[in-house]
Amino acid sequence: MSKLGRTEKGILIIVSIVLVLFSYLLYDDSFLFKQESQSNKNSIGDISFSENDVRRKSNQNFSWLPANKKDFVFQEDSIYTGSESNAEITLADGSVIEIQPNSLVTISTSRNGQMNLNLSYGNMVGQLAKGSELTVQSGEEEFNLKGDNSKIQFNKSNAGKVDVNLISGNASVSTKSGKEVALKKVLAVMSPKLELITPAGTTISKFSDAETVPLQWKGNSVIAKYEIKVAKDPNFSNLISQDTTKNQKVNITKDLPGGKYYWQVVAFKKDGTVAVNSEVRDFSVSAFKSPEITSPQPQAVINLELPGKPEELLNNTKITWNSFNEYTQYRVQISKDADFKEVLKDIVTPAKDSMTPNLPSGTYHTRVLGVFPDKKISSQWSKPVSFTFNLVATKELPPVPPVLVSSKVYFKVPKKNDRTPAAIAGPVMAWKPVANIPKYRLQIAKNKEFTDTTEFDVNNTKAAWSQYRPGKYYYRVYSITASGLTSGPSETGEVGVISGSPVLSSIAPIQVRGKETPPPKDIKVTWSEVPFAKSYLLQYDQDENFSNPKQLQFTSTVGKIKLPTVGMYHIRVKAVDESNMDMSEYSNKELALYAYQNPLTTPILNEPFDKASIFLQKEATPYVWLEWKSVDGAQSYAIEISNTPDFSKVLVTKSVADNRFLISNQIPTGKIFWRVRAMSLESKSESDWSPQREFILFQKKNEIFVK
C-alpha cells in the first residue's frame, strides 16, 4: 500500500477541519443565527417558572439553550421540558401556560394579536385571562378557546389524540370547522411540589447520644413517599443516613458527631417513579455531652483516721469533672441513694470542681450537669459516681505550727496631727490558718530568746499590737486545738516600729575658681538614722519639685554625690527595707550650691615706674596719678597704697571704675607701695593682686606730710 503524498495529506487535514467546524455548528449555531433579544424583537411573554431541564429554541436556530426564570419568549419560540421538569409562561395578555414534564410547545401570535400554541407532544394547562382567546394546534387538530379566567387541560397521547378537559371556570371551545366541543370538568392536575422547611445552616444542639436530629419539609398530594439522605459532602458520595417515610418530617436516629452535614429529600410518585428532588441544604450538629466525673473514681473508698469521737467524725472530698467549655455553670448533687431521692447537697458553681459538705462515714452518690449562659438549657445529668467514707477515730496529735504571712512587719508611728484609723493603730501580725484550729497564741518579745514576752490569745489569723513602743521586736505564733493541745512555735518574725523620717544635715556650698570647663564635683551628704532601715534612697535634682531626679542608694547614713555641673541642687533622702519598700517619708530638703568662678586677669601696672622718685616743689596737696592696663571683664578695680611692703599698714583703699587713680590724700614722704586688683560684680570674681610697685616721695622742705 503506497503512502500518502503531500497533496493528499493537505486535503485530508482540510477536510478534517471542515468536518469539526460543521459538527460544532450543528451543536451551537449561535455564530450563524444570533438569539433574539428584547432590543431587536418584541417579546410575547416571559418564563415565570423553570424547574430542572427546561430549554428554549427560536425558529432560526438549531441549538437548544437553557430556559431560565425571567427569560423572554419571542415569536415562534419552542419550549421543551424534560423528565421531572416544569415550566410556566406568562403571556403578554396575562394568560398563563403551565408546560408539564416531557412536553414540547411552540408559541406564536397571529396578526390580530391572538395567541397560538402548537402542542407537539406532552401535557399542558392553560389559564385564560379575562376576555382572552387562545388557539391550540396539535397536528391537524385545532382548538379555539374563549374563556373568562378559565383553566383548561390539554393531554396529547402517544397515538396523537388530544384530550381537552376543563379544570375551573367557564370556557367555550370550537374546532377548526367551527364545531363546538363539550368539555369534561376534571380535577386540577398538580405538578409535584417539594419545599424544605428546616432552614439552611441550622445548628442542632445534642446533649446526649440518644437525641435525634429533626428535619422537616413540605410536599403536595402528588407525592406518595419521601427518601431522606444525609452525608458529610454535598455530593452524597458517602451516605451516613438514608430513611424512607410517608410523613413530611423525620428524626435522624443515627448518632451524628459534632460537625457540618448535608441533606436532600427525594419525592416519589405512587407508581414508584421519582417525582422531584429537593435542593441540597446543610445543617450543623453541636454535641454538648454531659459532664464526666473524673474524681472520685467510681466506688472509691476513702479511709481516714481523724482525731475526735467516732460518732463526731466528719470529712469532705473534692469532686472534679471534664466538660465542654460552653457551659458557664454546673449543678452538683450529693445523695445518700443512687436514685437521688434523698439529696444532701445541691451545689451551683462556675468551676469544674466542688467540695462536698462534711460527711460522716457511709456511701454517697454524686452527679453533675452543665448549664448554658441563659440558664434555660442544661445538659443531662452525668453518669452517677459512688464513693465511701470510712472514718476511724485516732489519738489526737499536736497541731502543726502556723506559717507567718510575712516575717518582717514595719509600722510607722503616726504624727500627732495624723488621723490614723483605729484599724491600723498599731503593727499588724498575720499568719495562715491551720485546719480545724479555733484559737492561736501570739507572743511578742524584745529579744529572740523570748525571755520577757507579751502574749495574746486570738480567734482569727491576725492581731494588731496597740501597746507598741518604738524599736525592734520579735514575734511567734502557736496553734491551739479545741481540746487545748498546743503546737510548736512558728518561725520567728520581726516587728519594726518606726518613729520618724531621716533628718538631712545642711550642706556647705562649693566655690571653685579656674579657667577651664567646670569638672564634676563630689560632695558629702549626711543624715540621721532610721531604726531597722536596711538602706537609704537619696534623690537630687536641680528642680525643687524633683521632676527628673537622680537616685542613689546607701547602706549607711553618709553618702557621696557627684554633681555633674555648676548650679543649685535640691537633695532629700528616705529609708527603705531589704525589699526597697518605704520605711519612712522623705526627709527635709537641703540645697547644695556648686559655684565655679572664671578668674580675671591680673592688672599690669603702667605708671609711675617701679622705684621712681617723685619730688614735690611746692607746699601744696600732691597729685600723683597711678595707671594700669584695662582687664577684660573687669567692672571695677581695687587699689591699695601702703608704706610697708607687706601692706600691713594700708594708707589708702579705693575702688574705681576706671584704669587710673589720682592720689589726693595726705600720705607720708618716703617709700610708698601700691597694687591693683580687677573686680567683677556680676560673677562675684576677682583677679590676683598685681605685683607691687614702689616710688619715693620727696618734698622741698623735707616735711613729714605733704599738704
mmCIF file of N, CA, C and O in Angstrom, residues 15-83:
data_model
loop_
_atom_site.group_PDB
_atom_site.id
_atom_site.type_symbol
_atom_site.label_atom_id
_atom_site.label_comp_id
_atom_site.label_asym_id
_atom_site.label_seq_id
_atom_site.Cartn_x
_atom_site.Cartn_y
_atom_site.Cartn_z
ATOM 1 N N VAL A 15 -10.171 18.681 5.082
ATOM 2 C CA VAL A 15 -11.475 18.025 5.233
ATOM 3 C C VAL A 15 -11.785 17.781 6.710
ATOM 4 O O VAL A 15 -12.913 17.977 7.179
ATOM 5 N N SER A 16 -10.774 17.375 7.474
ATOM 6 C CA SER A 16 -10.982 17.120 8.915
ATOM 7 C C SER A 16 -11.393 18.400 9.629
ATOM 8 O O SER A 16 -12.302 18.409 10.472
ATOM 9 N N ILE A 17 -10.736 19.516 9.291
ATOM 10 C CA ILE A 17 -11.069 20.796 9.939
ATOM 11 C C ILE A 17 -12.491 21.206 9.598
ATOM 12 O O ILE A 17 -13.264 21.662 10.460
ATOM 13 N N VAL A 18 -12.874 21.046 8.331
ATOM 14 C CA VAL A 18 -14.233 21.419 7.915
ATOM 15 C C VAL A 18 -15.262 20.567 8.644
ATOM 16 O O VAL A 18 -16.305 21.054 9.100
ATOM 17 N N LEU A 19 -14.997 19.269 8.790
ATOM 18 C CA LEU A 19 -15.927 18.380 9.499
ATOM 19 C C LEU A 19 -16.090 18.807 10.955
ATOM 20 O O LEU A 19 -17.199 18.829 11.498
ATOM 21 N N VAL A 20 -14.970 19.120 11.606
ATOM 22 C CA VAL A 20 -15.041 19.563 13.013
ATOM 23 C C VAL A 20 -15.835 20.847 13.120
ATOM 24 O O VAL A 20 -16.670 21.036 14.012
ATOM 25 N N LEU A 21 -15.597 21.790 12.160
ATOM 26 C CA LEU A 21 -16.308 23.066 12.187
ATOM 27 C C LEU A 21 -17.798 22.868 12.015
ATOM 28 O O LEU A 21 -18.607 23.430 12.763
ATOM 29 N N PHE A 22 -18.200 22.053 11.043
ATOM 30 C CA PHE A 22 -19.628 21.846 10.826
ATOM 31 C C PHE A 22 -20.261 21.073 11.981
ATOM 32 O O PHE A 22 -21.418 21.300 12.329
ATOM 33 N N SER A 23 -19.484 20.169 12.566
ATOM 34 C CA SER A 23 -20.014 19.445 13.735
ATOM 35 C C SER A 23 -20.291 20.415 14.868
ATOM 36 O O SER A 23 -21.312 20.329 15.555
ATOM 37 N N TYR A 24 -19.390 21.375 15.083
ATOM 38 C CA TYR A 24 -19.603 22.354 16.156
ATOM 39 C C TYR A 24 -20.799 23.253 15.850
ATOM 40 O O TYR A 24 -21.587 23.585 16.728
ATOM 41 N N LEU A 25 -20.947 23.636 14.543
ATOM 42 C CA LEU A 25 -22.077 24.493 14.181
ATOM 43 C C LEU A 25 -23.394 23.761 14.354
ATOM 44 O O LEU A 25 -24.422 24.367 14.671
ATOM 45 N N LEU A 26 -23.359 22.429 14.151
ATOM 46 C CA LEU A 26 -24.581 21.662 14.424
ATOM 47 C C LEU A 26 -24.908 21.670 15.908
ATOM 48 O O LEU A 26 -26.072 21.653 16.308
ATOM 49 N N TYR A 27 -23.839 21.701 16.743
ATOM 50 C CA TYR A 27 -24.053 21.726 18.202
ATOM 51 C C TYR A 27 -24.441 23.118 18.678
ATOM 52 O O TYR A 27 -25.338 23.291 19.479
ATOM 53 N N ASP A 28 -23.785 24.140 18.143
ATOM 54 C CA ASP A 28 -24.038 25.518 18.581
ATOM 55 C C ASP A 28 -24.031 26.405 17.348
ATOM 56 O O ASP A 28 -22.981 26.686 16.770
ATOM 57 N N ASP A 29 -25.240 26.816 16.930
ATOM 58 C CA ASP A 29 -25.351 27.653 15.736
ATOM 59 C C ASP A 29 -25.454 29.130 16.059
ATOM 60 O O ASP A 29 -25.939 29.913 15.277
ATOM 61 N N SER A 30 -24.995 29.497 17.280
ATOM 62 C CA SER A 30 -25.120 30.903 17.675
ATOM 63 C C SER A 30 -24.242 31.815 16.838
ATOM 64 O O SER A 30 -24.469 33.013 16.768
ATOM 65 N N PHE A 31 -23.212 31.225 16.183
ATOM 66 C CA PHE A 31 -22.393 32.053 15.283
ATOM 67 C C PHE A 31 -23.158 32.415 14.003
ATOM 68 O O PHE A 31 -22.938 33.446 13.396
ATOM 69 N N LEU A 32 -24.036 31.496 13.585
ATOM 70 C CA LEU A 32 -24.783 31.724 12.343
ATOM 71 C C LEU A 32 -26.088 32.452 12.595
ATOM 72 O O LEU A 32 -26.503 33.308 11.819
ATOM 73 N N PHE A 33 -26.741 32.080 13.691
ATOM 74 C CA PHE A 33 -28.066 32.673 13.984
ATOM 75 C C PHE A 33 -28.038 33.223 15.395
ATOM 76 O O PHE A 33 -27.996 32.464 16.364
ATOM 77 N N LYS A 34 -28.021 34.483 15.493
ATOM 78 C CA LYS A 34 -27.990 35.120 16.806
ATOM 79 C C LYS A 34 -29.346 34.991 17.477
ATOM 80 O O LYS A 34 -30.391 35.076 16.843
ATOM 81 N N GLN A 35 -29.305 34.809 18.842
ATOM 82 C CA GLN A 35 -30.545 34.704 19.611
ATOM 83 C C GLN A 35 -31.226 36.061 19.660
ATOM 84 O O GLN A 35 -30.586 37.109 19.723
ATOM 85 N N GLU A 36 -32.565 35.989 19.617
ATOM 86 C CA GLU A 36 -33.320 37.243 19.653
ATOM 87 C C GLU A 36 -33.155 37.888 21.021
ATOM 88 O O GLU A 36 -32.999 37.234 22.037
ATOM 89 N N SER A 37 -33.245 39.151 21.049
ATOM 90 C CA SER A 37 -33.178 39.888 22.315
ATOM 91 C C SER A 37 -34.274 40.923 22.321
ATOM 92 O O SER A 37 -34.897 41.217 21.312
ATOM 93 N N GLN A 38 -34.516 41.453 23.451
ATOM 94 C CA GLN A 38 -35.589 42.442 23.611
ATOM 95 C C GLN A 38 -35.310 43.700 22.813
ATOM 96 O O GLN A 38 -36.219 44.432 22.452
ATOM 97 N N SER A 39 -34.006 43.897 22.506
ATOM 98 C CA SER A 39 -33.658 45.130 21.806
ATOM 99 C C SER A 39 -34.065 45.110 20.343
ATOM 100 O O SER A 39 -34.338 46.142 19.753
ATOM 101 N N ASN A 40 -34.093 43.893 19.683
ATOM 102 C CA ASN A 40 -34.400 43.873 18.249
ATOM 103 C C ASN A 40 -35.710 43.164 17.923
ATOM 104 O O ASN A 40 -36.089 43.050 16.778
ATOM 105 N N LYS A 41 -36.421 42.643 18.946
ATOM 106 C CA LYS A 41 -37.667 41.932 18.674
ATOM 107 C C LYS A 41 -38.547 41.962 19.916
ATOM 108 O O LYS A 41 -38.072 41.706 21.014
ATOM 109 N N ASN A 42 -39.822 42.268 19.728
ATOM 110 C CA ASN A 42 -40.724 42.354 20.875
ATOM 111 C C ASN A 42 -41.040 40.971 21.401
ATOM 112 O O ASN A 42 -41.277 40.030 20.652
ATOM 113 N N SER A 43 -41.063 40.841 22.727
ATOM 114 C CA SER A 43 -41.392 39.554 23.339
ATOM 115 C C SER A 43 -42.907 39.397 23.372
ATOM 116 O O SER A 43 -43.670 40.363 23.373
ATOM 117 N N ILE A 44 -43.352 38.098 23.415
ATOM 118 C CA ILE A 44 -44.792 37.811 23.537
ATOM 119 C C ILE A 44 -45.099 37.223 24.908
ATOM 120 O O ILE A 44 -46.229 36.805 25.172
ATOM 121 N N GLY A 45 -44.083 37.181 25.771
ATOM 122 C CA GLY A 45 -44.266 36.673 27.125
ATOM 123 C C GLY A 45 -42.918 36.465 27.778
ATOM 124 O O GLY A 45 -41.873 36.827 27.241
ATOM 125 N N ASP A 46 -42.962 35.887 28.972
ATOM 126 C CA ASP A 46 -41.712 35.567 29.654
ATOM 127 C C ASP A 46 -41.897 34.301 30.469
ATOM 128 O O ASP A 46 -43.017 33.885 30.773
ATOM 129 N N ILE A 47 -40.774 33.669 30.815
ATOM 130 C CA ILE A 47 -40.788 32.443 31.610
ATOM 131 C C ILE A 47 -40.851 32.842 33.081
ATOM 132 O O ILE A 47 -39.910 33.428 33.623
ATOM 133 N N SER A 48 -41.978 32.535 33.736
ATOM 134 C CA SER A 48 -42.160 32.916 35.134
ATOM 135 C C SER A 48 -41.742 31.819 36.098
ATOM 136 O O SER A 48 -41.608 32.061 37.296
ATOM 137 N N PHE A 49 -41.545 30.578 35.592
ATOM 138 C CA PHE A 49 -41.109 29.487 36.458
ATOM 139 C C PHE A 49 -40.354 28.479 35.606
ATOM 140 O O PHE A 49 -40.763 28.162 34.485
ATOM 141 N N SER A 50 -39.207 27.984 36.126
ATOM 142 C CA SER A 50 -38.413 26.995 35.413
ATOM 143 C C SER A 50 -37.802 26.049 36.430
ATOM 144 O O SER A 50 -37.142 26.493 37.378
ATOM 145 N N GLU A 51 -38.012 24.737 36.233
ATOM 146 C CA GLU A 51 -37.522 23.752 37.185
ATOM 147 C C GLU A 51 -36.861 22.601 36.431
ATOM 148 O O GLU A 51 -37.451 22.011 35.540
ATOM 149 N N ASN A 52 -35.617 22.325 36.811
ATOM 150 C CA ASN A 52 -34.819 21.236 36.237
ATOM 151 C C ASN A 52 -34.527 21.496 34.749
ATOM 152 O O ASN A 52 -34.115 22.591 34.378
ATOM 153 N N ASP A 53 -34.809 20.507 33.868
ATOM 154 C CA ASP A 53 -34.375 20.573 32.460
ATOM 155 C C ASP A 53 -35.439 21.256 31.599
ATOM 156 O O ASP A 53 -36.369 20.627 31.101
ATOM 157 N N VAL A 54 -35.316 22.575 31.434
ATOM 158 C CA VAL A 54 -36.217 23.362 30.578
ATOM 159 C C VAL A 54 -35.353 24.080 29.556
ATOM 160 O O VAL A 54 -34.397 24.757 29.920
ATOM 161 N N ARG A 55 -35.724 23.921 28.242
ATOM 162 C CA ARG A 55 -34.907 24.516 27.179
ATOM 163 C C ARG A 55 -35.775 25.354 26.231
ATOM 164 O O ARG A 55 -36.992 25.131 26.140
ATOM 165 N N ARG A 56 -35.119 26.261 25.527
ATOM 166 C CA ARG A 56 -35.814 27.164 24.604
ATOM 167 C C ARG A 56 -35.022 27.230 23.302
ATOM 168 O O ARG A 56 -33.791 27.258 23.311
ATOM 169 N N LYS A 57 -35.759 27.268 22.140
ATOM 170 C CA LYS A 57 -35.111 27.375 20.825
ATOM 171 C C LYS A 57 -35.957 28.276 19.936
ATOM 172 O O LYS A 57 -37.178 28.154 19.880
ATOM 173 N N SER A 58 -35.300 29.213 19.263
ATOM 174 C CA SER A 58 -36.021 30.061 18.310
ATOM 175 C C SER A 58 -36.139 29.316 16.978
ATOM 176 O O SER A 58 -35.434 28.332 16.724
ATOM 177 N N ASN A 59 -37.015 29.810 16.114
ATOM 178 C CA ASN A 59 -37.236 29.127 14.834
ATOM 179 C C ASN A 59 -36.074 29.316 13.863
ATOM 180 O O ASN A 59 -36.009 28.682 12.820
ATOM 181 N N GLN A 60 -35.129 30.198 14.196
ATOM 182 C CA GLN A 60 -33.995 30.456 13.312
ATOM 183 C C GLN A 60 -32.747 29.678 13.728
ATOM 184 O O GLN A 60 -31.743 29.718 13.048
ATOM 185 N N ASN A 61 -32.790 29.008 14.868
ATOM 186 C CA ASN A 61 -31.609 28.319 15.408
ATOM 187 C C ASN A 61 -31.817 26.812 15.391
ATOM 188 O O ASN A 61 -32.954 26.322 15.436
ATOM 189 N N PHE A 62 -30.677 26.111 15.397
ATOM 190 C CA PHE A 62 -30.714 24.663 15.503
ATOM 191 C C PHE A 62 -30.479 24.187 16.942
ATOM 192 O O PHE A 62 -30.810 23.064 17.276
ATOM 193 N N SER A 63 -29.833 25.000 17.734
ATOM 194 C CA SER A 63 -29.440 24.564 19.086
ATOM 195 C C SER A 63 -30.491 24.990 20.110
ATOM 196 O O SER A 63 -31.198 25.979 19.939
ATOM 197 N N TRP A 64 -30.554 24.178 21.176
ATOM 198 C CA TRP A 64 -31.426 24.469 22.315
ATOM 199 C C TRP A 64 -30.580 25.109 23.420
ATOM 200 O O TRP A 64 -29.493 24.644 23.714
ATOM 201 N N LEU A 65 -31.137 26.149 24.021
ATOM 202 C CA LEU A 65 -30.453 26.837 25.123
ATOM 203 C C LEU A 65 -31.275 26.697 26.401
ATOM 204 O O LEU A 65 -32.499 26.586 26.351
ATOM 205 N N PRO A 66 -30.600 26.693 27.578
ATOM 206 C CA PRO A 66 -31.366 26.605 28.839
ATOM 207 C C PRO A 66 -32.336 27.768 28.962
ATOM 208 O O PRO A 66 -32.014 28.915 28.649
ATOM 209 N N ALA A 67 -33.560 27.430 29.399
ATOM 210 C CA ALA A 67 -34.587 28.462 29.612
ATOM 211 C C ALA A 67 -34.673 28.729 31.105
ATOM 212 O O ALA A 67 -35.055 27.842 31.874
ATOM 213 N N ASN A 68 -34.295 29.920 31.502
ATOM 214 C CA ASN A 68 -34.262 30.277 32.920
ATOM 215 C C ASN A 68 -35.422 31.211 33.257
ATOM 216 O O ASN A 68 -36.027 31.840 32.382
ATOM 217 N N LYS A 69 -35.677 31.292 34.514
ATOM 218 C CA LYS A 69 -36.726 32.184 35.003
ATOM 219 C C LYS A 69 -36.409 33.618 34.594
ATOM 220 O O LYS A 69 -35.254 34.044 34.641
ATOM 221 N N LYS A 70 -37.438 34.354 34.159
ATOM 222 C CA LYS A 70 -37.363 35.756 33.721
ATOM 223 C C LYS A 70 -36.811 35.915 32.302
ATOM 224 O O LYS A 70 -36.638 37.044 31.843
ATOM 225 N N ASP A 71 -36.521 34.788 31.606
ATOM 226 C CA ASP A 71 -36.146 34.894 30.191
ATOM 227 C C ASP A 71 -37.366 35.300 29.363
ATOM 228 O O ASP A 71 -38.499 34.899 29.666
ATOM 229 N N PHE A 72 -37.147 36.102 28.292
ATOM 230 C CA PHE A 72 -38.248 36.499 27.415
ATOM 231 C C PHE A 72 -38.553 35.373 26.413
ATOM 232 O O PHE A 72 -37.680 34.591 26.037
ATOM 233 N N VAL A 73 -39.810 35.301 26.003
ATOM 234 C CA VAL A 73 -40.259 34.362 24.970
ATOM 235 C C VAL A 73 -40.662 35.186 23.752
ATOM 236 O O VAL A 73 -41.447 36.140 23.863
ATOM 237 N N PHE A 74 -40.132 34.807 22.568
ATOM 238 C CA PHE A 74 -40.370 35.560 21.352
ATOM 239 C C PHE A 74 -41.221 34.737 20.367
ATOM 240 O O PHE A 74 -41.506 33.547 20.590
ATOM 241 N N GLN A 75 -41.620 35.384 19.278
ATOM 242 C CA GLN A 75 -42.479 34.776 18.249
ATOM 243 C C GLN A 75 -41.881 33.453 17.760
ATOM 244 O O GLN A 75 -40.716 33.380 17.390
ATOM 245 N N GLU A 76 -42.736 32.379 17.794
ATOM 246 C CA GLU A 76 -42.408 31.045 17.308
ATOM 247 C C GLU A 76 -41.252 30.400 18.070
ATOM 248 O O GLU A 76 -40.516 29.572 17.551
ATOM 249 N N ASP A 77 -41.084 30.771 19.344
ATOM 250 C CA ASP A 77 -40.134 30.071 20.209
ATOM 251 C C ASP A 77 -40.709 28.725 20.607
ATOM 252 O O ASP A 77 -41.925 28.588 20.831
ATOM 253 N N SER A 78 -39.822 27.723 20.729
ATOM 254 C CA SER A 78 -40.233 26.388 21.186
ATOM 255 C C SER A 78 -39.697 26.174 22.593
ATOM 256 O O SER A 78 -38.548 26.497 22.889
ATOM 257 N N ILE A 79 -40.554 25.608 23.468
ATOM 258 C CA ILE A 79 -40.188 25.331 24.855
ATOM 259 C C ILE A 79 -40.255 23.829 25.057
ATOM 260 O O ILE A 79 -41.278 23.199 24.776
ATOM 261 N N TYR A 80 -39.149 23.270 25.583
ATOM 262 C CA TYR A 80 -39.082 21.828 25.826
ATOM 263 C C TYR A 80 -38.863 21.583 27.315
ATOM 264 O O TYR A 80 -38.064 22.279 27.968
ATOM 265 N N THR A 81 -39.598 20.595 27.903
ATOM 266 C CA THR A 81 -39.401 20.194 29.296
ATOM 267 C C THR A 81 -39.006 18.732 29.316
ATOM 268 O O THR A 81 -39.656 17.883 28.693
ATOM 269 N N GLY A 82 -37.953 18.423 30.083
ATOM 270 C CA GLY A 82 -37.509 17.049 30.212
ATOM 271 C C GLY A 82 -38.212 16.337 31.349
ATOM 272 O O GLY A 82 -39.187 16.823 31.936
ATOM 273 N N SER A 83 -37.689 15.155 31.704
ATOM 274 C CA SER A 83 -38.259 14.370 32.793
ATOM 275 C C SER A 83 -38.127 15.134 34.104
ATOM 276 O O SER A 83 -37.103 15.771 34.380
#
